[in-house]
């Protein structure tokens, strides 16, 4: 029997000829035909032979015997063929017609995916053969079952497509890059932010291709990055998530960018089937760190130049050492060739050089102002830069190698004292950092040269030295063995807020908050004249505010008593920059709240403390309801303002010991530590809902209204690791979303059939 929706049931026909298979029906019909023929033949034989013999009184004429035999044979064949057609032939014709109809019905279904109701009705009708009718009934059942399965499959595929589209929209709305790989490292999905990072327009350019080969193939030094050493592959092989703070990825156009990324395995039935990679472009952070690194190198070189300037060596020797120091800086694109000129009247005299061709040592030993590139720099007082040997080069020779120049005037108080000439490779593009560094070196050399000039020309040098000290950008203090300040510059007076007279009555411990008499005495005893020592300290201004400084201490003897010169450089901005970078690495740029990384660190420490102290940790996972509508209708600026206000309100809902973090987008978390009251987290959740229910004022006198879905998880019942606890809270939040939003739910109230680890994998 078929299902009720499959059509009209075929009537049963249990006649003799319709029982059994086709072969049995054929055998039955042939048997009947043969029986009829044999019966007819026996009757004729009886009439022609047996009957005359049994009736001797009625003899059959012998002339009629052949005729009777012929009639007997003719009747036999007539009966045989007529019965064959009536019993077997018409049935075979009808059966073949049914089979042909059956084939047409099957072909119609294969071509159109619909059932030929007319043909099927004919096959299942009263006239249909039993075997064919049963085959047709089975085919009808099969076709209708296939149609039902295809309909179910289509519905499932449509639902799957809808969910995939929702996931794709969610991923594409994230500012962070995400992509997934299969077990071989081939891309299975990628969001818009990640496509932009890698320089692709269409995800189809990456789907199915190996992400390591495309984006992670080479290290920063240009050497290959074997896939066996790749940290992303490590997560896929070991099944353990990884986090990398700084590594290089490559764009489609061949350029690279630094990134912070994490990779977590995708598990299916306990088997790793791929990875999910979260990636963040940290170019700005890396550039800031690189800038700080370069500044540190620059400061170190300048400090060493200053150290040389304090050494009791002739000016020429000091300039030669300074040139070597500058040319050995690997952070610049300089060649190991260069020279320093000092001005004597209207000419420049080469006093220091390294790596120059003998021809240049002769031709450029003494040149007039305005001659060649160095003379032009001296005559104009401005830097002269050349990418190649051009028409401005007045000195050339056949063996001259292609090159470029930085020719920087060494000036002090508007007076050109000389020129520093540094070589670069031909067609070298140069950079602001190089130019700034060369300028700083030139300015430093100007001070050094001036200082030595003062020493050599005492009657003129004292005033110039005083000018240099007075106009220095750093605080300069001179004190004696007892720590009494006996001299200071204008910058020191401005930075510390004292007058010169007040500083002259001040001792070093009065302004140096980190001064230690025993350590300073030991330092004093170990200092060598002319060899400065660099330390960091904190000075206290007259108004009580603090000034972080990097201090260069130089010890020298005046004949009557030893003195120490302090060159204190204000490092406030450097410290702020370092603090900003550290803050950027662990806090959300928009709201200033801790980011996911810092939140997980604090959650980890809180759970360790909870286990030791015998108390609990609670996590509230908050997802804003209605934020997307605000963002779409009122604009991204309104959305940003709303997120900032949300962060302020959330922070007001918790204790100082708790943590409010923004994980990204409109997702926030609250970490409650030292929880002993099982209802404490629900009270906070209720306070959050109440706080967020109030209108949010937006620009243009508009108000925004949102809600929040909150999931609550508490250790150790809902998770004994940071990941599982956060996943339980996320799971509870998602359940709130499904149940109507703008409420809270504890993870313990959910079906516990799925563990936190399973939810995290999903």
XYZ file of C-alpha atoms in Angstrom:
762
model
C 0.000 0.000 0.000
C 1.135 3.549 -0.720
C 0.764 6.662 1.449
C -2.580 8.418 1.434
C -1.155 11.448 -0.403
C 0.266 9.359 -3.194
C -3.009 9.171 -5.171
C -5.796 6.600 -5.597
C -4.943 3.079 -4.489
C -4.741 0.598 -7.377
C -7.568 -1.925 -7.316
C -6.567 -5.508 -6.688
C -7.215 -8.059 -9.412
C -6.821 -11.613 -8.179
C -8.024 -13.477 -11.324
C -6.194 -16.548 -12.415
C -4.245 -14.764 -15.174
C -3.260 -11.854 -13.011
C -1.601 -13.781 -10.223
C 2.164 -14.000 -9.818
C 4.966 -12.513 -11.866
C 4.909 -11.822 -15.608
C 6.707 -15.098 -16.345
C 4.174 -17.066 -14.328
C 1.282 -15.316 -16.120
C 2.848 -16.175 -19.528
C 3.276 -19.837 -18.483
C -0.357 -19.962 -17.316
C -1.732 -18.529 -20.574
C 0.443 -20.867 -22.723
C -0.784 -23.819 -20.692
C -4.432 -22.920 -21.342
C -3.753 -22.501 -25.074
C -2.051 -25.891 -25.270
C -4.833 -27.544 -23.266
C -7.477 -26.116 -25.644
C -5.518 -27.267 -28.691
C -4.974 -30.761 -27.296
C -8.618 -31.057 -26.277
C -9.763 -30.048 -29.762
C -7.300 -32.452 -31.352
C -8.466 -35.322 -29.141
C -12.102 -34.618 -30.028
C -11.393 -34.644 -33.749
C -9.309 -37.795 -33.449
C -12.184 -39.452 -31.652
C -14.642 -38.464 -34.396
C -12.385 -39.604 -37.178
C -10.971 -42.825 -35.715
C -12.418 -44.061 -32.444
C -16.083 -43.337 -33.170
C -16.209 -45.286 -36.468
C -14.513 -48.247 -34.880
C -17.023 -48.244 -32.017
C -19.894 -48.187 -34.522
C -19.350 -51.014 -37.000
C -22.888 -50.687 -38.174
C -22.061 -47.233 -39.454
C -18.817 -47.621 -41.352
C -17.004 -44.492 -42.553
C -16.223 -44.603 -46.175
C -12.525 -44.983 -46.756
C -12.587 -42.065 -49.132
C -13.581 -39.741 -46.281
C -10.710 -40.739 -43.935
C -8.039 -38.447 -45.527
C -10.548 -35.637 -45.553
C -11.292 -36.138 -41.861
C -7.564 -36.150 -41.031
C -7.103 -32.901 -42.955
C -10.103 -31.351 -41.235
C -8.688 -32.557 -37.888
C -5.334 -30.808 -38.501
C -6.963 -27.641 -39.816
C -9.258 -27.358 -36.835
C -6.332 -27.993 -34.481
C -4.268 -25.112 -35.925
C -7.259 -22.756 -36.097
C -8.120 -23.451 -32.482
C -4.436 -23.073 -31.483
C -3.855 -19.679 -33.151
C -7.251 -18.239 -32.220
C -6.849 -19.234 -28.593
C -3.216 -17.971 -28.590
C -4.344 -14.555 -29.791
C -7.352 -14.414 -27.492
C -5.549 -15.675 -24.400
C -1.869 -14.614 -24.875
C -1.491 -12.151 -27.752
C -3.901 -9.461 -26.583
C -2.494 -9.740 -23.065
C 1.099 -9.297 -24.315
C 0.079 -6.275 -26.376
C -1.600 -4.688 -23.384
C 1.357 -5.533 -21.089
C 3.886 -4.005 -23.544
C 1.726 -0.883 -23.753
C 1.694 -0.620 -19.959
C 5.471 -1.052 -19.845
C 5.883 1.705 -22.441
C 3.574 3.960 -20.399
C 5.613 3.106 -17.302
C 8.805 4.168 -19.112
C 7.164 7.442 -20.232
C 6.046 8.205 -16.665
C 9.593 7.597 -15.381
C 11.086 9.747 -18.176
C 8.591 12.546 -17.471
C 9.591 12.519 -13.785
C 13.296 12.568 -14.611
C 12.883 15.535 -16.983
C 10.295 17.622 -15.096
C 10.498 16.436 -11.467
C 6.686 16.002 -11.471
C 4.423 12.928 -11.538
C 2.466 12.235 -14.787
C -0.867 11.783 -13.057
C -2.689 10.661 -16.243
C -0.162 7.996 -17.103
C 0.038 6.821 -13.519
C -3.757 6.632 -13.256
C -3.866 4.496 -16.425
C -1.213 2.154 -15.022
C -3.004 1.814 -11.698
C -6.502 1.392 -13.233
C -8.632 -1.753 -13.492
C -7.276 -2.689 -16.878
C -3.637 -2.641 -15.762
C -1.686 -5.842 -15.506
C -1.062 -7.009 -11.944
C 2.745 -7.124 -12.129
C 3.009 -3.863 -14.055
C 0.464 -2.311 -11.717
C 2.560 -3.239 -8.693
C 5.690 -1.880 -10.380
C 3.804 1.340 -11.189
C 2.619 1.591 -7.586
C 6.187 1.210 -6.340
C 7.417 3.798 -8.862
C 4.647 6.176 -7.806
C 5.640 5.762 -4.156
C 9.293 6.325 -5.022
C 8.638 9.454 -7.121
C 6.408 11.064 -4.517
C 8.911 10.200 -1.750
C 11.711 11.783 -3.797
C 9.611 14.934 -4.299
C 8.915 15.152 -0.576
C 12.612 14.668 0.262
C 13.633 17.275 -2.311
C 11.161 19.738 -0.810
C 12.560 19.101 2.690
C 16.115 19.386 1.390
C 15.325 22.651 -0.397
C 13.813 24.056 2.798
C 16.868 23.006 4.803
C 19.197 24.508 2.202
C 17.243 27.778 2.239
C 17.432 27.914 6.037
C 21.149 27.105 5.938
C 21.711 29.818 3.331
C 19.813 32.305 5.491
C 21.879 31.456 8.559
C 25.108 31.600 6.560
C 24.079 35.009 5.270
C 23.427 36.204 8.829
C 26.827 34.922 9.942
C 28.491 36.549 6.930
C 26.786 39.885 7.725
C 27.894 39.612 11.349
C 31.484 38.876 10.377
C 31.531 41.626 7.751
C 30.305 44.162 10.325
C 33.238 43.377 12.603
C 36.185 45.759 12.503
C 38.546 42.898 13.214
C 39.636 40.515 10.485
C 38.436 36.908 10.573
C 39.038 33.978 8.288
C 38.664 30.241 8.571
C 40.593 27.325 7.107
C 39.998 23.633 6.679
C 42.298 20.928 7.987
C 44.734 21.595 5.136
C 44.940 25.323 5.739
C 42.734 26.257 2.757
C 40.414 29.237 3.198
C 36.774 28.394 3.924
C 35.447 31.866 4.798
C 36.782 35.416 5.207
C 35.127 38.647 6.287
C 35.303 42.056 4.609
C 37.764 43.571 7.108
C 40.187 40.710 6.482
C 39.785 41.027 2.695
C 40.690 44.699 2.970
C 43.749 43.887 5.089
C 45.032 41.459 2.476
C 44.148 43.722 -0.466
C 41.454 41.544 -2.039
C 38.053 42.634 -3.329
C 36.293 39.287 -3.645
C 36.319 36.398 -1.171
C 36.226 33.984 -4.118
C 39.841 34.935 -4.844
C 40.802 33.265 -1.539
C 38.214 30.548 -0.890
C 39.779 27.129 -1.386
C 43.336 28.497 -1.521
C 46.058 27.983 1.075
C 46.228 31.028 3.342
C 49.792 30.382 4.491
C 51.039 30.328 0.890
C 49.142 33.541 0.094
C 49.582 35.684 3.219
C 52.055 34.156 5.666
C 54.845 32.748 3.550
C 57.799 35.021 4.348
C 59.330 36.450 7.506
C 60.101 40.127 7.986
C 63.767 39.546 7.089
C 62.786 38.078 3.702
C 63.527 34.457 4.579
C 60.857 31.838 3.881
C 58.418 31.017 6.666
C 57.983 27.216 6.505
C 54.421 26.082 7.051
C 55.671 23.531 9.610
C 56.784 26.435 11.819
C 53.593 28.476 11.355
C 51.790 29.183 14.637
C 48.393 28.984 12.902
C 49.232 25.449 11.764
C 50.309 24.728 15.347
C 46.783 25.492 16.545
C 45.377 23.223 13.817
C 47.771 20.358 14.630
C 47.768 20.530 18.433
C 44.123 21.514 18.849
C 45.165 24.301 21.245
C 44.476 27.984 20.561
C 47.402 30.378 20.165
C 47.948 34.148 20.357
C 50.778 36.026 18.666
C 51.448 39.681 19.492
C 53.401 40.719 16.410
C 54.072 38.916 13.139
C 54.200 39.859 9.471
C 51.437 39.123 6.936
C 51.520 39.852 3.205
C 49.063 41.646 0.973
C 48.083 40.760 -2.571
C 50.314 43.517 -3.986
C 53.407 42.131 -2.263
C 53.555 44.601 0.617
C 53.526 43.465 4.217
C 51.919 44.663 7.425
C 52.436 43.757 11.098
C 49.553 42.041 12.823
C 48.426 40.691 16.147
C 46.453 37.485 15.700
C 44.978 34.468 17.422
C 44.037 31.076 16.006
C 41.652 28.549 17.522
C 40.934 25.030 16.273
C 37.504 24.049 14.936
C 36.536 20.691 16.466
C 33.991 18.250 15.122
C 33.411 15.057 17.109
C 36.731 15.643 18.864
C 38.645 16.014 15.586
C 40.243 19.249 14.383
C 38.668 20.083 11.025
C 40.069 23.593 10.631
C 40.928 26.858 12.357
C 39.373 30.263 12.946
C 41.898 33.099 12.777
C 41.290 36.566 14.235
C 43.733 39.175 12.930
C 44.311 42.840 13.744
C 46.464 45.228 11.724
C 48.851 46.869 14.222
C 50.628 49.078 11.705
C 49.960 52.234 13.701
C 51.119 50.603 16.918
C 54.214 49.213 15.194
C 54.976 52.598 13.664
C 54.696 54.226 17.072
C 57.026 51.635 18.583
C 59.380 52.006 15.631
C 59.366 55.760 16.104
C 60.224 55.316 19.773
C 62.959 52.849 18.877
C 64.446 55.250 16.360
C 64.247 58.093 18.837
C 66.029 55.952 21.398
C 68.784 55.165 18.880
C 69.016 58.813 17.897
C 69.214 59.848 21.530
C 71.878 57.240 22.168
C 73.991 58.533 19.277
C 73.494 62.120 20.381
C 74.386 61.109 23.932
C 77.557 59.453 22.701
C 78.391 62.546 20.688
C 77.839 64.585 23.815
C 80.038 62.150 25.661
C 82.747 62.707 23.040
C 82.295 66.438 23.377
C 83.074 66.153 27.073
C 86.194 64.159 26.395
C 89.494 66.076 26.630
C 90.474 65.415 23.016
C 91.226 67.803 20.139
C 88.343 69.007 18.024
C 89.586 67.233 14.870
C 89.801 63.893 16.645
C 86.369 64.402 18.197
C 84.831 65.169 14.773
C 86.447 62.063 13.258
C 84.993 59.885 16.028
C 81.621 61.574 15.663
C 81.626 60.884 11.901
C 82.423 57.211 12.500
C 79.631 57.024 15.055
C 77.071 58.528 12.675
C 78.098 56.392 9.690
C 77.834 53.165 11.678
C 74.152 53.756 12.510
C 72.410 50.789 10.866
C 69.016 52.440 11.293
C 69.654 54.860 8.428
C 70.206 54.409 4.702
C 73.692 55.906 4.845
C 76.793 54.564 3.145
C 80.012 54.262 5.132
C 81.373 57.386 3.472
C 81.271 61.005 4.516
C 83.137 64.091 5.646
C 82.945 67.095 7.957
C 84.028 70.586 6.929
C 84.738 73.586 9.140
C 84.368 77.100 7.874
C 87.402 79.341 7.761
C 86.408 82.711 6.378
C 84.872 82.209 2.925
C 86.165 78.673 2.502
C 85.442 75.167 3.824
C 88.264 72.987 5.108
C 87.846 69.204 5.385
C 88.776 68.185 8.937
C 87.311 64.658 9.087
C 86.523 62.020 6.473
C 85.857 58.323 6.052
C 85.944 56.185 2.907
C 86.495 59.011 0.390
C 88.299 58.481 -2.913
C 91.867 59.957 -3.028
C 90.759 62.269 -5.839
C 88.177 63.840 -3.509
C 90.710 64.160 -0.709
C 92.717 66.405 -3.023
C 89.991 68.315 -4.847
C 87.763 68.872 -1.806
C 90.349 69.483 0.896
C 89.745 73.244 0.724
C 86.836 74.633 -1.289
C 85.186 78.051 -1.562
C 81.659 78.732 -0.374
C 79.149 78.031 -3.135
C 81.378 75.390 -4.758
C 79.884 71.922 -5.270
C 77.137 70.656 -2.955
C 78.923 71.251 0.361
C 79.848 74.812 -0.628
C 76.232 75.517 -1.633
C 74.959 74.215 1.733
C 77.411 76.479 3.554
C 76.602 79.548 1.442
C 72.800 79.153 1.708
C 72.623 77.798 5.250
C 70.142 75.167 4.021
C 70.407 71.432 3.530
C 71.342 70.311 0.007
C 70.124 66.852 -0.999
C 70.979 65.051 -4.233
C 69.753 61.629 -5.295
C 72.493 61.215 -7.894
C 75.563 62.844 -9.406
C 73.872 65.781 -11.130
C 74.940 69.116 -12.615
C 75.450 70.582 -9.130
C 78.507 68.353 -8.647
C 81.445 70.571 -9.571
C 83.932 67.795 -8.774
C 83.700 64.637 -10.893
C 86.129 62.025 -12.169
C 85.841 58.861 -14.289
C 86.068 56.450 -11.357
C 83.323 58.209 -9.375
C 80.679 55.682 -8.286
C 76.979 56.607 -8.476
C 75.786 58.106 -5.205
C 73.644 60.737 -3.504
C 74.285 63.275 -0.718
C 73.006 64.876 2.430
C 74.966 68.125 2.807
C 73.775 69.671 6.071
C 75.111 73.020 7.294
C 76.385 73.041 10.870
C 74.931 76.277 12.188
C 74.812 78.015 15.519
C 73.008 81.272 16.198
C 72.550 81.769 12.455
C 76.271 81.375 11.770
C 77.448 78.517 9.560
C 80.346 76.794 11.310
C 80.785 74.003 8.804
C 79.073 71.256 6.824
C 78.541 67.549 7.442
C 78.479 65.557 4.187
C 76.906 62.067 4.269
C 76.703 59.688 1.292
C 73.654 57.630 0.343
C 73.034 55.172 -2.485
C 72.059 56.522 -5.902
C 68.318 57.259 -6.242
C 67.890 56.880 -2.493
C 64.474 58.324 -1.676
C 65.426 59.742 1.701
C 63.053 60.160 4.626
C 61.967 62.728 7.173
C 63.573 60.636 9.902
C 66.944 60.698 8.151
C 66.721 64.418 7.520
C 65.664 65.098 11.118
C 68.467 62.929 12.474
C 71.120 64.549 10.286
C 69.785 67.930 11.363
C 70.011 66.931 15.045
C 73.551 65.650 14.507
C 74.458 68.899 12.787
C 72.897 70.905 15.605
C 74.740 68.794 18.157
C 77.994 69.212 16.244
C 77.367 72.914 16.163
C 77.251 72.962 19.938
C 80.277 70.726 20.185
C 82.278 72.807 17.715
C 81.245 75.944 19.492
C 82.295 74.466 22.798
C 85.704 73.540 21.470
C 86.067 76.902 19.851
C 85.395 78.481 23.217
C 88.057 76.308 24.799
C 90.551 77.192 22.123
C 89.631 80.889 22.069
C 89.037 81.681 25.712
C 88.312 85.383 25.309
C 85.475 84.660 22.802
C 84.556 81.203 23.847
C 83.140 82.030 27.282
C 80.278 84.077 25.868
C 79.533 81.569 23.148
C 79.579 78.725 25.617
C 77.179 80.628 27.842
C 74.915 81.161 24.833
C 74.995 77.483 23.987
C 74.175 76.524 27.549
C 71.485 79.164 27.845
C 69.755 78.169 24.602
C 70.007 74.449 25.116
C 66.736 72.590 24.966
C 67.595 70.607 28.120
C 68.131 71.582 31.736
C 71.800 72.065 32.601
C 72.874 72.127 36.224
C 76.351 72.228 37.751
C 76.909 71.188 41.371
C 79.850 70.567 43.633
C 80.836 67.602 45.811
C 78.291 68.588 48.486
C 75.472 68.634 45.920
C 75.101 72.440 46.007
C 73.975 73.819 42.662
C 76.364 76.524 41.617
C 75.207 77.103 38.029
C 72.120 76.548 35.890
C 70.773 77.493 32.495
C 67.594 79.258 31.494
C 65.893 76.003 30.514
C 66.506 74.631 33.997
C 64.936 77.704 35.505
C 61.915 77.437 33.208
C 61.437 73.686 33.690
C 61.897 73.683 37.478
C 60.122 76.982 38.197
C 62.975 78.473 40.237
C 64.831 81.693 39.600
C 68.567 81.562 39.049
C 69.105 82.956 42.538
C 66.838 80.327 44.096
C 68.619 77.512 42.269
C 71.965 78.864 43.504
C 70.706 78.283 47.066
C 69.362 74.807 46.320
C 70.969 71.416 46.779
C 70.516 68.510 44.359
C 68.579 66.370 46.897
C 66.025 69.215 47.110
C 64.945 68.648 43.488
C 65.974 65.031 42.788
C 63.288 62.847 44.399
C 65.343 59.692 43.790
C 68.570 61.043 45.263
C 70.331 58.554 47.491
C 73.366 59.912 49.304
C 75.143 56.565 49.614
C 74.571 55.643 45.955
C 75.524 59.106 44.773
C 78.726 59.079 46.805
C 79.622 55.705 45.312
C 78.822 57.023 41.834
C 80.896 60.109 42.513
C 83.889 58.013 43.547
C 83.652 55.748 40.510
C 83.087 58.496 37.921
C 85.921 59.259 35.562
C 86.536 62.812 34.376
C 85.275 63.240 30.827
C 83.205 60.026 30.911
C 79.499 60.869 31.388
C 77.018 58.571 33.113
C 73.402 58.367 31.972
C 70.638 57.784 34.528
C 66.906 58.448 34.727
C 65.332 60.253 37.631
C 62.395 62.427 38.682
C 62.849 66.092 39.584
C 60.429 68.013 41.769
C 59.489 71.478 40.547
C 59.020 74.425 42.828
C 55.220 74.004 42.696
C 55.552 70.363 43.775
C 54.847 68.813 40.372
C 57.169 66.094 39.103
C 59.388 66.142 36.027
C 60.744 62.831 34.629
C 64.223 63.345 33.187
C 67.056 61.489 31.529
C 70.217 62.816 33.130
C 73.709 62.813 31.636
C 76.233 63.325 34.448
C 79.676 64.570 33.553
C 82.467 64.894 36.116
C 85.286 67.361 35.711
C 87.806 69.244 37.856
C 88.176 73.024 37.789
C 91.408 73.114 39.750
C 89.912 74.156 43.056
C 87.192 71.567 43.392
C 85.580 68.798 41.308
C 82.235 69.608 39.717
C 79.442 67.621 38.089
C 77.452 68.853 35.088
C 73.901 67.510 34.793
C 72.227 67.555 31.386
C 68.591 66.739 32.226
C 66.358 65.988 29.265
C 62.592 66.174 29.789
C 61.248 62.717 28.886
C 57.612 63.425 29.766
C 56.438 63.060 26.177
C 58.406 59.892 25.682
C 56.883 58.359 28.824
C 53.423 59.465 27.718
C 53.984 57.952 24.303
C 55.091 54.675 25.872
C 52.088 54.740 28.204
C 49.775 55.475 25.269
C 51.198 52.547 23.358
C 50.794 50.243 26.345
C 47.274 51.548 26.835
C 46.439 51.079 23.143
C 47.571 47.463 23.314
C 45.193 46.621 26.156
C 42.264 49.046 25.829
C 39.517 49.792 23.365
C 40.327 52.902 21.326
C 36.735 54.224 21.277
C 35.579 53.743 24.864
C 38.855 53.449 26.744
C 37.617 50.243 28.368
C 39.830 47.151 28.667
C 39.781 45.091 25.477
C 39.351 41.328 25.126
C 43.047 40.645 25.796
C 43.177 42.607 29.071
C 39.765 41.262 30.119
C 40.925 37.658 29.688
C 44.120 38.424 31.636
C 42.105 39.862 34.519
C 39.610 37.001 34.352
C 42.450 34.478 34.513
C 43.985 36.147 37.568
C 40.568 36.526 39.217
C 39.795 32.804 38.782
C 43.170 31.839 40.238
C 42.501 34.102 43.216
C 38.962 32.714 43.563
C 40.201 29.143 43.729
C 42.704 30.085 46.413
C 40.264 32.208 48.412
C 37.277 29.914 48.163
C 34.991 32.462 46.509
C 33.526 32.860 43.045
C 33.967 34.941 39.922
C 30.960 36.124 37.893
C 30.957 37.165 34.233
C 28.134 39.169 32.634
C 28.103 39.004 28.824
C 26.156 42.023 27.513
C 24.965 42.458 23.941
C 23.153 45.706 23.121
C 19.649 45.359 21.657
C 18.773 47.922 18.984
C 22.297 49.284 18.503
C 22.411 48.397 14.809
C 19.240 50.367 14.168
C 20.764 53.434 15.857
C 23.966 53.020 13.875
C 22.094 52.600 10.571
C 19.547 55.376 11.021
C 21.523 57.995 12.943
C 24.995 57.354 11.577
C 28.291 55.922 12.820
C 29.117 59.071 14.801
C 25.905 58.594 16.782
C 26.745 54.918 17.218
C 30.203 55.799 18.560
C 28.691 58.354 20.960
C 26.190 55.756 22.127
C 28.921 53.181 22.803
C 30.895 55.737 24.808
C 27.846 56.580 26.905
C 27.117 52.884 27.428
C 30.660 52.322 28.702
C 30.223 55.204 31.166
C 26.916 53.872 32.461
C 28.202 50.312 32.769
C 31.241 51.497 34.731
C 28.894 53.249 37.168
C 27.056 49.969 37.815
C 30.005 48.069 39.272
C 32.496 48.264 42.095
C 36.007 49.640 41.691
C 37.335 46.094 42.010
C 35.217 44.903 39.062
C 36.097 45.245 35.388
C 33.971 46.511 32.503
C 35.386 45.601 29.056
C 34.381 45.994 25.438
C 34.997 42.842 23.415
C 34.127 44.496 20.129
C 31.135 45.870 18.249
C 28.237 46.198 20.691
C 29.445 43.421 23.022
C 30.528 44.264 26.590
C 31.491 42.154 29.570
C 31.568 42.708 33.326
C 33.949 40.785 35.596
C 32.859 40.588 39.234
C 35.535 39.337 41.629
C 35.270 38.038 45.172
C 31.631 37.011 44.730
C 30.165 35.347 47.814
C 26.499 36.281 47.364
C 24.902 34.102 44.630
C 22.447 36.912 43.829
C 25.033 39.674 43.483
C 25.435 39.175 39.739
C 21.677 39.275 39.084
C 21.389 42.524 41.027
C 24.099 44.031 38.848
C 22.308 42.713 35.739
C 19.059 44.336 36.855
C 20.906 47.591 37.516
C 22.476 47.436 34.048
C 19.098 46.882 32.379
C 17.605 49.769 34.326
C 20.551 52.043 33.563
C 20.543 51.278 29.842
C 16.785 51.670 29.539
C 17.079 55.438 29.982
C 17.327 57.509 26.798
C 20.766 58.304 25.410
C 21.142 61.923 24.238
C 22.683 62.142 20.776
C 23.714 65.187 18.739
C 21.015 67.297 17.031
C 18.762 66.976 20.097
C 17.970 63.355 19.328
C 17.567 60.521 21.793
C 18.476 56.883 21.236
C 16.794 53.981 23.018
C 18.359 50.556 23.357
C 18.136 47.500 25.530
C 20.511 44.712 26.477
C 20.577 40.931 26.523
C 22.702 39.684 29.418
C 24.094 36.231 30.039
C 25.473 35.459 33.516
C 28.001 32.756 34.340
C 29.555 32.117 37.734
C 32.556 29.961 38.573
C 33.074 27.180 39.148
C 29.557 25.889 38.371
C 29.387 27.424 34.884
C 33.053 26.998 33.972
C 36.406 26.443 35.624
C 38.516 28.154 32.940
C 38.287 31.697 31.543
C 37.266 30.390 28.129
C 34.496 28.097 29.347
C 33.144 30.674 31.810
C 32.992 33.327 29.088
C 31.428 30.811 26.689
C 28.741 29.948 29.257
C 27.883 33.625 29.692
C 27.801 34.029 25.904
C 25.509 31.009 25.618
C 23.125 32.425 28.222
C 23.110 35.797 26.447
C 22.275 34.115 23.161
C 19.381 32.334 24.855
C 18.055 35.705 26.041
C 18.233 36.940 22.450
C 16.161 33.973 21.326
C 13.619 34.426 24.113
C 12.766 38.064 23.403
C 15.853 40.156 24.348
C 16.238 42.932 26.973
C 16.551 40.554 29.916
C 19.132 38.486 31.708
C 19.588 34.768 32.227
C 21.975 32.701 34.306
C 23.857 29.981 32.464
C 22.870 27.502 35.177
C 19.245 27.871 34.099
C 19.987 26.518 30.626
C 19.980 22.907 29.426
C 23.299 21.510 30.646
C 23.529 18.937 27.844
C 26.161 21.059 26.166
C 29.289 21.944 28.055
C 31.096 25.276 27.892
C 33.772 23.689 25.731
C 31.167 22.513 23.212
C 29.577 25.949 23.084
C 33.008 27.544 22.583
C 33.709 25.245 19.659
C 30.360 26.095 18.090
